[in-house]
């Protein structure tokens, strides 16, 4: 049996603590259902937590004794950007927070690569809907570049999502894909699950 653990924030969480199977109602649950349909013997765990930043995720993993998984996915970062933009930080302080983000993400990968070499880094995404999120986009781009470079450093695959999800939103309308510019509708979650499933297929053969 393959064990897949999905790490992240509320986009991954999707009320998983309140669901009977502890998988929530988002892409993690959809992945598990897809594996069952395809006859793939994969046990899926949802480790998403609403409000988590990369540092909070790092602290959780540091406190987990005996943490083990064959494959790990990581989708984190949008709450870090929210803290940069919504807490009255100066531009210099915001840049310092990006440096801290890179440091904590690297520490997280250093720990997780001792558990498994099969880790997929997922790109944080954001929609310019409402329009004020446009001011967040430069930091989101910098964060994506940080994660991509860490992927190269640790020799881990990087799954781009921002442009792809925004193209879906332009095609079907933003309200069809996102509820508030950050979180996903059922259709958005399904697109994410399908995209991640394709990235996982080689690891699950």
Coordinates of N, CA and C in Angstrom, one line a residue:
X1 N 0.8 -1.2 0.0 CA 0.0 0.0 0.0 C 0.9 1.3 0.0
X2 N 0.5 2.3 -0.8 CA 1.1 3.5 -0.8 C 0.4 4.5 0.1
X3 N 1.2 5.2 0.9 CA 0.6 6.3 1.8 C 0.9 7.6 1.2
X4 N -0.2 8.4 0.9 CA -0.1 9.8 0.4 C -0.5 10.7 1.5
X5 N 0.3 11.7 1.8 CA 0.0 12.7 2.8 C 0.0 14.1 2.1
X6 N -1.2 14.8 2.3 CA -1.3 16.1 1.7 C -1.2 17.2 2.8
X7 N -0.1 18.0 2.7 CA 0.1 19.1 3.7 C -0.4 20.4 3.1
X8 N -0.9 21.3 4.0 CA -1.3 22.6 3.5 C -2.1 23.4 4.5
X9 N -2.8 24.3 3.9 CA -3.6 25.2 4.7 C -5.1 24.9 4.5
X10 N -6.0 26.0 4.5 CA -7.4 25.7 4.4 C -7.8 25.2 3.1
X11 N -7.1 25.5 2.0 CA -7.4 24.9 0.7 C -7.3 23.4 0.7
X12 N -6.4 22.9 1.5 CA -6.2 21.4 1.6 C -7.2 20.9 2.7
X13 N -7.3 21.7 3.8 CA -8.1 21.3 4.9 C -9.5 20.9 4.6
X14 N -10.3 21.9 4.0 CA -11.7 21.7 3.6 C -12.5 20.9 4.7
X15 N -12.4 21.4 5.9 CA -13.2 20.8 7.0 C -12.9 19.3 7.2
X16 N -11.7 18.9 7.0 CA -11.5 17.4 7.1 C -11.7 16.9 8.5
X17 N -11.5 17.7 9.5 CA -11.7 17.2 10.9 C -13.2 16.9 11.2
X18 N -14.1 17.4 10.4 CA -15.5 17.3 10.6 C -16.1 16.3 9.7
X19 N -15.3 15.6 8.9 CA -15.8 14.6 7.9 C -15.5 13.2 8.5
X20 N -16.3 12.2 8.2 CA -16.2 10.9 8.8 C -14.9 10.2 8.5
X21 N -14.4 10.4 7.2 CA -13.2 9.8 6.8 C -12.0 10.7 7.0
X22 N -12.2 11.9 7.5 CA -11.1 12.8 7.8 C -10.4 13.3 6.6
X23 N -11.1 13.3 5.4 CA -10.5 13.7 4.2 C -11.0 15.1 3.7
X24 N -12.1 15.5 4.3 CA -12.7 16.8 4.0 C -13.5 16.7 2.7
X25 N -13.8 17.9 2.1 CA -14.7 17.9 0.9 C -14.0 18.5 -0.3
X26 N -12.7 18.5 -0.3 CA -12.0 19.1 -1.4 C -11.2 18.2 -2.2
X27 N -10.0 18.7 -2.8 CA -9.2 17.9 -3.7 C -8.7 16.6 -3.1
X28 N -8.4 16.6 -1.8 CA -7.8 15.4 -1.1 C -8.9 14.3 -1.1
X29 N -10.1 14.6 -0.8 CA -11.2 13.6 -0.9 C -11.4 13.1 -2.3
X30 N -11.3 14.0 -3.3 CA -11.5 13.7 -4.7 C -10.4 12.8 -5.2
X31 N -9.2 13.0 -4.7 CA -8.0 12.2 -5.1 C -8.3 10.7 -4.6
X32 N -8.7 10.6 -3.3 CA -8.9 9.3 -2.7 C -9.9 8.6 -3.5
X33 N -11.0 9.2 -3.9 CA -12.1 8.6 -4.6 C -11.6 8.1 -6.0
X34 N -10.7 9.0 -6.6 CA -10.2 8.6 -7.9 C -9.3 7.4 -7.8
X35 N -8.5 7.3 -6.8 CA -7.6 6.1 -6.6 C -8.5 4.8 -6.4
X36 N -9.5 5.0 -5.7 CA -10.4 3.8 -5.5 C -11.1 3.4 -6.8
X37 N -11.5 4.4 -7.6 CA -12.1 4.1 -8.9 C -11.2 3.4 -9.8
X38 N -9.9 3.8 -9.8 CA -8.9 3.2 -10.6 C -8.2 1.9 -10.1
X39 N -8.6 1.5 -8.9 CA -8.1 0.3 -8.3 C -6.7 0.5 -7.8
X40 N -6.3 1.7 -7.5 CA -5.0 2.0 -6.9 C -5.0 1.9 -5.4
X41 N -4.1 1.1 -4.9 CA -4.1 0.9 -3.4 C -3.3 2.0 -2.7
X42 N -4.0 3.1 -2.4 CA -3.4 4.2 -1.9 C -4.2 4.8 -0.7
X43 N -3.5 4.9 0.5 CA -4.2 5.4 1.7 C -3.8 6.9 1.7
X44 N -4.8 7.7 1.7 CA -4.7 9.2 1.7 C -4.9 9.8 3.0
X45 N -4.0 10.7 3.4 CA -4.1 11.5 4.7 C -4.2 12.9 4.4
X46 N -5.1 13.6 5.1 CA -5.3 15.1 4.9 C -4.6 15.8 6.1
X47 N -3.5 16.5 5.9 CA -2.8 17.2 7.0 C -3.0 18.7 6.7
X48 N -4.0 19.1 6.1 CA -4.3 20.5 5.9 C -4.8 21.1 7.2
X49 N -4.4 22.4 7.5 CA -5.0 23.1 8.6 C -5.3 24.5 8.3
X50 N -6.5 24.9 8.5 CA -7.0 26.3 8.2 C -6.1 27.3 8.9
X51 N -5.6 28.3 8.1 CA -4.8 29.4 8.7 C -3.3 29.1 8.7
X52 N -2.9 27.9 8.4 CA -1.4 27.6 8.5 C -0.6 28.4 7.5
X53 N 0.5 28.9 8.1 CA 1.6 29.5 7.3 C 2.7 28.4 7.2
X54 N 3.7 28.6 6.4 CA 4.8 27.6 6.3 C 5.5 27.4 7.6
X55 N 5.6 28.4 8.4 CA 6.3 28.2 9.7 C 5.4 27.3 10.6
X56 N 4.1 27.5 10.6 CA 3.2 26.7 11.4 C 3.2 25.3 10.9
X57 N 3.3 25.1 9.6 CA 3.4 23.7 9.1 C 4.7 23.1 9.5
X58 N 5.8 23.8 9.5 CA 7.1 23.4 9.9 C 7.1 22.9 11.4
X59 N 6.5 23.8 12.2 CA 6.4 23.4 13.6 C 5.6 22.1 13.8
X60 N 4.5 22.0 13.1 CA 3.7 20.7 13.2 C 4.5 19.5 12.8
X61 N 5.2 19.6 11.7 CA 6.0 18.4 11.3 C 7.1 18.2 12.3
X62 N 7.7 19.2 12.8 CA 8.8 19.0 13.8 C 8.3 18.3 15.1
X63 N 7.0 18.5 15.4 CA 6.4 17.9 16.6 C 5.8 16.5 16.4
X64 N 5.8 16.1 15.1 CA 5.2 14.8 14.8 C 6.3 13.7 15.0
X65 N 6.1 12.9 15.9 CA 7.1 11.8 16.1 C 6.6 10.6 15.2
X66 N 7.5 10.0 14.5 CA 7.2 8.9 13.7 C 6.4 9.2 12.5
X67 N 6.5 10.4 12.0 CA 5.8 10.8 10.8 C 6.4 10.0 9.6
X68 N 5.5 9.4 8.8 CA 6.0 8.6 7.7 C 5.0 8.6 6.6
X69 N 5.5 8.7 5.3 CA 4.6 8.7 4.2 C 5.4 8.3 3.0
X70 N 4.8 7.7 2.0 CA 5.5 7.3 0.7 C 5.6 8.5 -0.2
X71 N 4.5 9.3 -0.3 CA 4.4 10.4 -1.1 C 3.8 11.6 -0.3
X72 N 4.4 12.8 -0.5 CA 3.9 14.0 0.2 C 3.6 15.1 -0.8
X73 N 2.5 15.8 -0.7 CA 2.3 17.0 -1.5 C 2.2 18.2 -0.5
X74 N 2.7 19.3 -1.0 CA 2.7 20.5 -0.1 C 2.1 21.7 -0.9
X75 N 1.0 22.3 -0.3 CA 0.4 23.4 -0.9 C 0.3 24.5 0.2
X76 N 1.2 25.4 0.3 CA 1.2 26.4 1.4 C 1.8 27.7 0.9
X77 N 1.4 28.8 1.5 CA 1.9 30.1 1.2 C 1.0 31.3 1.1
X78 N -0.3 31.0 0.9 CA -1.2 32.1 0.7 C -1.4 32.9 2.0
X79 N -1.4 32.2 3.1 CA -1.5 32.9 4.4 C -0.3 33.7 4.8
X80 N 0.8 33.2 4.3 CA 2.1 34.0 4.5 C 1.9 35.4 3.8
X81 N 1.4 35.3 2.5 CA 1.2 36.6 1.8 C 0.1 37.4 2.5
X82 N -0.9 36.8 3.0 CA -1.9 37.6 3.8 C -1.3 38.3 4.9
X83 N -0.4 37.7 5.6 CA 0.3 38.3 6.8 C 1.1 39.5 6.3
X84 N 1.8 39.3 5.1 CA 2.6 40.4 4.6 C 1.8 41.6 4.2
X85 N 0.6 41.4 3.7 CA -0.2 42.5 3.1 C -1.2 43.1 4.1
X86 N -1.7 42.3 5.1 CA -2.8 42.8 6.0 C -2.4 43.2 7.4
X87 N -1.1 43.2 7.7 CA -0.6 43.5 9.0 C 0.2 44.8 9.1
X88 N 0.1 45.7 8.2 CA 0.8 47.0 8.3 C 2.3 46.9 8.1
X89 N 2.8 45.9 7.5 CA 4.3 45.8 7.3 C 4.7 46.8 6.3
X90 N 6.0 47.3 6.5 CA 6.6 48.1 5.5 C 7.1 47.2 4.3
X91 N 7.5 47.8 3.2 CA 8.0 47.0 2.1 C 9.2 46.2 2.5
X92 N 10.1 46.8 3.3 CA 11.3 46.1 3.8 C 10.9 44.9 4.7
X93 N 10.0 45.1 5.5 CA 9.5 44.0 6.4 C 8.9 42.9 5.6
X94 N 8.1 43.3 4.5 CA 7.5 42.3 3.7 C 8.6 41.4 3.0
X95 N 9.7 42.1 2.5 CA 10.8 41.4 1.9 C 11.5 40.4 2.9
X96 N 11.6 40.9 4.1 CA 12.2 40.1 5.2 C 11.3 38.8 5.4
X97 N 10.0 39.0 5.3 CA 9.1 37.9 5.5 C 9.3 36.8 4.4
X98 N 9.5 37.3 3.2 CA 9.8 36.4 2.1 C 11.1 35.6 2.3
X99 N 12.1 36.2 2.9 CA 13.3 35.6 3.2 C 13.1 34.5 4.3
X100 N 12.2 34.8 5.3 CA 11.9 33.9 6.3 C 11.1 32.7 5.7
X101 N 10.2 33.0 4.8 CA 9.4 32.0 4.1 C 10.3 31.0 3.4
X102 N 11.3 31.5 2.7 CA 12.3 30.6 2.0 C 13.0 29.7 3.1
X103 N 13.5 30.3 4.1 CA 14.2 29.6 5.2 C 13.4 28.5 5.8
X104 N 12.1 28.8 6.1 CA 11.2 27.8 6.8 C 10.8 26.7 5.8
X105 N 10.6 27.1 4.6 CA 10.2 26.1 3.6 C 11.4 25.1 3.3
X106 N 12.6 25.7 3.3 CA 13.8 24.8 3.1 C 14.0 23.9 4.3
X107 N 13.7 24.4 5.5 CA 13.8 23.6 6.7 C 12.8 22.4 6.7
X108 N 11.6 22.8 6.2 CA 10.5 21.8 6.1 C 11.0 20.7 5.1
X109 N 11.5 21.0 4.0 CA 12.0 20.1 3.0 C 13.1 19.2 3.5
X110 N 14.0 19.8 4.3 CA 15.1 19.1 4.8 C 14.6 17.9 5.7
X111 N 13.6 18.2 6.5 CA 13.0 17.2 7.3 C 12.2 16.1 6.5
X112 N 11.4 16.6 5.6 CA 10.6 15.7 4.8 C 11.3 14.8 3.9
X113 N 12.4 15.3 3.3 CA 13.2 14.4 2.4 C 14.0 13.3 3.1
X114 N 14.0 13.3 4.4 CA 14.5 12.2 5.2 C 13.5 11.1 5.3
X115 N 12.2 11.5 5.1 CA 11.1 10.5 5.2 C 10.8 9.9 3.8
X116 N 10.9 10.7 2.8 CA 10.6 10.2 1.4 C 11.2 11.2 0.4
X117 N 11.6 10.6 -0.7 CA 12.1 11.5 -1.8 C 11.0 11.9 -2.8
X118 N 9.8 11.3 -2.6 CA 8.7 11.6 -3.4 C 7.8 12.7 -2.8
X119 N 8.2 13.9 -3.2 CA 7.4 15.1 -2.7 C 7.1 16.0 -3.9
X120 N 5.9 16.4 -3.9 CA 5.4 17.3 -5.0 C 5.2 18.7 -4.4
X121 N 5.9 19.7 -4.9 CA 5.7 21.1 -4.4 C 4.6 21.8 -5.3
X122 N 3.6 22.2 -4.7 CA 2.4 22.8 -5.4 C 2.5 24.3 -5.3
X123 N 2.3 25.0 -6.4 CA 2.4 26.4 -6.5 C 1.2 27.1 -5.8
X124 N 1.4 28.1 -5.0 CA 0.3 28.9 -4.4 C -0.3 29.7 -5.5
X125 N -1.7 29.8 -5.4 CA -2.4 30.5 -6.5 C -3.3 31.6 -5.9
X126 N -3.7 32.5 -6.7 CA -4.5 33.6 -6.3 C -5.3 34.2 -7.5
X127 N -6.5 34.7 -7.2 CA -7.3 35.2 -8.3 C -7.5 36.7 -8.1
X128 N -7.4 37.5 -9.1 CA -7.7 39.0 -8.9 C -9.2 39.3 -8.8
X129 N -9.9 38.6 -7.9 CA -11.3 38.7 -7.8 C -11.7 38.4 -6.4
X130 N -11.9 39.4 -5.5 CA -12.0 40.8 -5.8 C -10.7 41.5 -6.3
X131 N -10.8 42.6 -6.8 CA -9.7 43.3 -7.5 C -8.6 43.6 -6.6
X132 N -8.8 43.8 -5.3 CA -7.7 44.2 -4.4 C -6.6 43.2 -4.3
X133 N -6.9 41.9 -4.7 CA -5.9 40.9 -4.6 C -4.8 41.1 -5.7
X134 N -5.1 42.0 -6.6 CA -4.0 42.3 -7.6 C -2.8 42.9 -6.9
X135 N -2.9 43.5 -5.7 CA -1.8 44.0 -5.0 C -1.0 42.9 -4.4
X136 N -1.6 41.7 -4.2 CA -0.9 40.6 -3.7 C -0.1 39.8 -4.7
X137 N -0.4 40.0 -6.0 CA 0.2 39.2 -7.0 C 1.7 39.2 -7.2
X138 N 2.3 40.4 -7.0 CA 3.8 40.4 -7.1 C 4.5 39.5 -6.0
X139 N 3.9 39.5 -4.8 CA 4.5 38.7 -3.8 C 4.2 37.2 -4.1
X140 N 3.0 36.9 -4.6 CA 2.7 35.5 -5.0 C 3.7 35.0 -6.0
X141 N 4.1 35.9 -7.0 CA 5.0 35.5 -8.0 C 6.4 35.3 -7.4
X142 N 6.8 36.1 -6.5 CA 8.1 35.9 -5.9 C 8.1 34.6 -5.0
X143 N 7.0 34.4 -4.4 CA 6.9 33.1 -3.6 C 7.0 31.9 -4.5
X144 N 6.3 32.0 -5.6 CA 6.4 30.8 -6.6 C 7.8 30.6 -7.0
X145 N 8.5 31.6 -7.3 CA 9.9 31.5 -7.8 C 10.8 30.9 -6.7
X146 N 10.5 31.3 -5.4 CA 11.2 30.7 -4.3 C 11.0 29.2 -4.2
X147 N 9.7 28.8 -4.3 CA 9.4 27.3 -4.2 C 10.0 26.6 -5.4
X148 N 9.9 27.2 -6.6 CA 10.4 26.5 -7.8 C 11.9 26.3 -7.6
X149 N 12.7 27.3 -7.1 CA 14.1 27.1 -6.9 C 14.4 26.1 -5.9
X150 N 13.6 26.0 -4.8 CA 13.8 25.0 -3.8 C 13.6 23.6 -4.4
X151 N 12.6 23.5 -5.3 CA 12.4 22.3 -6.0 C 13.6 21.8 -6.7
X152 N 14.3 22.8 -7.4 CA 15.5 22.5 -8.1 C 16.6 22.1 -7.2
X153 N 16.7 22.8 -6.1 CA 17.8 22.5 -5.1 C 17.6 21.1 -4.5
X154 N 16.4 20.8 -4.1 CA 16.1 19.5 -3.5 C 15.8 18.4 -4.5
X155 N 15.8 18.7 -5.8 CA 15.5 17.8 -6.9 C 14.1 17.2 -6.7
X156 N 13.1 18.1 -6.5 CA 11.7 17.7 -6.3 C 10.8 18.4 -7.4
X157 N 9.8 17.7 -7.9 CA 8.9 18.2 -8.9 C 8.1 19.4 -8.4
X158 N 7.8 20.3 -9.2 CA 7.1 21.6 -8.9 C 5.9 21.6 -9.8
X159 N 4.7 21.7 -9.2 CA 3.4 21.7 -10.0 C 2.9 23.1 -10.1
X160 N 3.0 23.7 -11.3 CA 2.4 25.0 -11.5 C 0.9 25.0 -11.4
X161 N 0.3 26.0 -10.8 CA -1.2 26.0 -10.6 C -1.8 27.4 -10.9
X162 N -1.1 28.4 -10.6 CA -1.6 29.8 -10.7 C -2.2 30.1 -12.0
X163 N -1.4 30.0 -13.1 CA -1.8 30.4 -14.4 C -2.9 29.5 -14.9
X164 N -2.8 28.2 -14.6 CA -3.8 27.2 -15.0 C -5.1 27.4 -14.4
X165 N -5.2 27.7 -13.1 CA -6.5 28.0 -12.5 C -7.1 29.3 -12.9
X166 N -6.2 30.3 -13.1 CA -6.7 31.6 -13.6 C -7.3 31.5 -15.0
X167 N -6.7 30.6 -15.8 CA -7.2 30.4 -17.2 C -8.6 29.7 -17.1
X168 N -8.7 28.8 -16.1 CA -10.0 28.1 -15.9 C -11.1 29.2 -15.5
X169 N -10.6 30.1 -14.6 CA -11.5 31.1 -14.1 C -12.0 32.1 -15.2
X170 N -11.0 32.4 -16.1 CA -11.4 33.3 -17.2 C -12.3 32.6 -18.2
X171 N -12.2 31.3 -18.3 CA -13.0 30.5 -19.2 C -14.4 30.3 -18.7
X172 N -14.6 30.0 -17.4 CA -15.9 29.7 -16.9 C -16.5 30.8 -16.0
X173 N -15.7 31.8 -15.7 CA -16.1 32.9 -14.8 C -15.5 32.6 -13.4
X174 N -15.0 33.7 -12.8 CA -14.3 33.5 -11.5 C -15.2 32.8 -10.5
X175 N -16.5 33.2 -10.4 CA -17.3 32.6 -9.4 C -17.5 31.1 -9.6
X176 N -17.2 30.6 -10.8 CA -17.3 29.1 -11.0 C -16.1 28.4 -10.4
X177 N -15.0 29.1 -10.2 CA -13.7 28.4 -9.8 C -13.3 28.8 -8.4
X178 N -13.6 30.0 -7.9 CA -13.2 30.5 -6.6 C -14.3 31.1 -5.9
X179 N -14.4 30.9 -4.6 CA -15.4 31.5 -3.8 C -15.1 32.9 -3.3
X180 N -13.8 33.2 -3.2 CA -13.5 34.5 -2.6 C -12.1 35.1 -3.1
X181 N -11.6 34.5 -4.2 CA -10.3 34.9 -4.7 C -9.1 34.1 -4.2
X182 N -9.4 33.3 -3.2 CA -8.4 32.4 -2.6 C -8.8 31.0 -2.6
X183 N -10.0 30.7 -2.0 CA -10.5 29.3 -1.9 C -11.2 28.9 -3.2
X184 N -11.3 27.6 -3.3 CA -11.9 27.0 -4.5 C -13.3 26.5 -4.3
X185 N -14.1 26.7 -5.4 CA -15.4 26.0 -5.5 C -15.2 24.5 -5.7
X186 N -16.3 23.8 -5.7 CA -16.2 22.4 -6.0 C -15.5 22.1 -7.4
X187 N -15.9 23.0 -8.4 CA -15.3 22.8 -9.7 C -13.8 23.1 -9.7
X188 N -13.4 24.2 -8.9 CA -12.0 24.5 -8.8 C -11.2 23.4 -8.1
X189 N -11.8 22.8 -7.0 CA -11.2 21.7 -6.3 C -11.0 20.5 -7.3
X190 N -12.0 20.2 -8.1 CA -12.0 19.1 -9.0 C -10.8 19.3 -10.0
X191 N -10.7 20.6 -10.5 CA -9.6 20.8 -11.4 C -8.2 20.6 -10.7
X192 N -8.1 21.0 -9.5 CA -6.9 20.8 -8.7 C -6.6 19.3 -8.5
X193 N -7.7 18.6 -8.2 CA -7.5 17.1 -8.0 C -7.1 16.4 -9.3
X194 N -7.7 16.8 -10.4 CA -7.3 16.2 -11.7 C -5.9 16.5 -12.0
X195 N -5.5 17.7 -11.8 CA -4.1 18.2 -12.1 C -3.1 17.5 -11.3
X196 N -3.4 17.3 -10.0 CA -2.5 16.7 -9.1 C -2.5 15.2 -9.4
X197 N -3.6 14.6 -9.7 CA -3.6 13.2 -10.0 C -2.7 12.8 -11.1
X198 N -2.7 13.6 -12.2 CA -1.8 13.4 -13.3 C -0.3 13.4 -12.9
X199 N 0.0 14.4 -12.0 CA 1.4 14.5 -11.5 C 1.8 13.3 -10.6
X200 N 0.8 12.7 -9.9 CA 1.0 11.6 -9.0 C 1.1 10.2 -9.7
X201 N 0.6 10.1 -10.9 CA 0.4 8.8 -11.6 C 1.7 8.0 -11.7
X202 N 2.8 8.7 -12.0 CA 4.1 8.0 -12.2 C 4.5 7.4 -10.9
X203 N 4.2 8.1 -9.8 CA 4.7 7.7 -8.4 C 3.8 6.5 -7.9
X204 N 2.7 6.4 -8.5 CA 1.7 5.3 -8.0 C 1.7 4.1 -8.8
X205 N 2.5 4.0 -9.8 CA 2.6 2.8 -10.7 C 3.3 1.7 -9.9

